[in-house]
């Protein structure tokens, strides 16, 4: 069986991807995962409070292992709930561009 190929951003310490076996079931092949990065400056999201020491907001990339489609996701959450927000990476860039433009409107207004 061929060696499992990992994306360049995949951190083996966080990766759960395995090669599919002939008898595999859905979800058994895991995900390629990047190392998480802490996102500072966000105090809360709804009722979830982010504390840099106790409950930090983190983000990571993930991609399901074969035989699933190799769609890369941007996941944002906490250590306990790492996927509170999950966006396909292709759409995340546009979403972040729009959010950046919205923040620029506030900055231009001096707030």
Coordinates of C-alpha atoms in Angstrom, one line a residue:
X1 CA 0.0 0.0 0.0
X2 CA 1.3 3.5 -0.9
X3 CA 2.8 5.7 1.8
X4 CA 0.4 8.4 3.2
X5 CA 1.3 11.8 1.8
X6 CA 1.0 14.7 4.2
X7 CA 0.4 18.3 3.2
X8 CA 3.4 20.6 3.8
X9 CA 1.7 22.3 6.7
X10 CA 0.8 19.1 8.4
X11 CA 2.3 18.8 11.9
X12 CA 2.9 15.1 12.7
X13 CA 2.5 15.7 16.4
X14 CA -1.1 16.8 15.8
X15 CA -2.0 14.7 12.7
X16 CA -4.5 11.8 13.1
X17 CA -4.5 10.7 9.5
X18 CA -4.0 7.1 8.6
X19 CA -4.1 5.1 5.4
X20 CA -7.5 3.7 4.6
X21 CA -7.9 0.0 5.1
X22 CA -10.1 -2.2 2.8
X23 CA -12.5 -2.6 5.7
X24 CA -12.5 1.1 6.9
X25 CA -15.6 2.9 8.1
X26 CA -16.4 6.6 7.8
X27 CA -14.3 8.7 10.0
X28 CA -11.6 6.1 10.7
X29 CA -8.9 7.7 8.5
X30 CA -8.5 10.8 10.6
X31 CA -7.3 14.3 9.6
X32 CA -4.1 16.0 8.7
X33 CA -3.7 18.9 11.2
X34 CA -1.4 21.8 11.5
X35 CA 0.1 22.9 14.8
X36 CA -2.5 25.2 16.5
X37 CA -1.8 28.9 16.8
X38 CA -3.1 31.0 19.6
X39 CA -5.4 33.9 18.5
X40 CA -5.0 36.8 21.1
X41 CA -7.2 39.8 21.5
X42 CA -10.6 38.1 21.3
X43 CA -12.1 38.2 24.8
X44 CA -15.3 36.1 24.1
X45 CA -17.6 34.6 21.5
X46 CA -21.2 34.4 22.7
X47 CA -21.0 32.8 26.1
X48 CA -17.5 31.3 25.6
X49 CA -14.8 33.4 27.4
X50 CA -11.3 33.1 26.1
X51 CA -8.6 33.2 28.7
X52 CA -5.0 33.0 27.3
X53 CA -4.0 30.7 30.2
X54 CA -7.1 28.7 30.9
X55 CA -9.2 28.6 27.7
X56 CA -7.2 30.2 24.8
X57 CA -8.7 30.8 21.3
X58 CA -6.7 28.8 18.8
X59 CA -6.8 28.1 15.1
X60 CA -5.5 25.2 13.0
X61 CA -5.7 23.8 9.5
X62 CA -7.2 20.4 8.9
X63 CA -7.8 18.1 5.9
X64 CA -9.5 14.7 5.9
X65 CA -7.3 11.8 5.0
X66 CA -8.0 9.7 1.9
X67 CA -10.4 8.4 0.6
X68 CA -12.2 11.7 1.5
X69 CA -12.0 14.8 -0.7
X70 CA -8.8 16.7 0.2
X71 CA -10.6 20.0 1.2
X72 CA -8.5 22.1 3.6
X73 CA -10.4 23.8 6.5
X74 CA -9.5 26.7 8.8
X75 CA -10.8 25.7 12.2
X76 CA -11.1 28.2 15.1
X77 CA -12.0 27.2 18.7
X78 CA -10.5 26.2 22.0
X79 CA -8.3 23.4 23.1
X80 CA -11.4 21.6 24.4
X81 CA -13.6 22.5 21.3
X82 CA -11.2 23.1 18.4
X83 CA -13.9 23.3 15.7
X84 CA -16.3 26.0 17.0
X85 CA -15.9 27.7 13.6
X86 CA -14.9 25.6 10.5
X87 CA -14.5 27.2 7.1
X88 CA -13.1 25.7 3.9
X89 CA -9.8 27.5 3.5
X90 CA -10.7 28.7 0.0
X91 CA -13.8 30.5 1.5
X92 CA -11.9 31.6 4.7
X93 CA -9.7 33.9 2.7
X94 CA -12.7 35.8 1.3
X95 CA -14.4 35.9 4.7
X96 CA -11.3 37.3 6.3
X97 CA -11.0 39.9 3.5
X98 CA -14.6 41.0 4.1
X99 CA -14.1 41.2 7.9
X100 CA -10.9 43.1 7.3
X101 CA -12.8 45.6 5.1
X102 CA -15.4 46.0 7.8
X103 CA -12.8 46.7 10.5
X104 CA -11.2 49.2 8.2
X105 CA -14.5 51.1 8.1
X106 CA -14.4 51.4 11.9
X107 CA -10.7 52.4 11.8
X108 CA -11.5 55.2 9.3
X109 CA -14.2 56.4 11.6
X110 CA -11.6 56.6 14.5
X111 CA -13.2 53.9 16.6

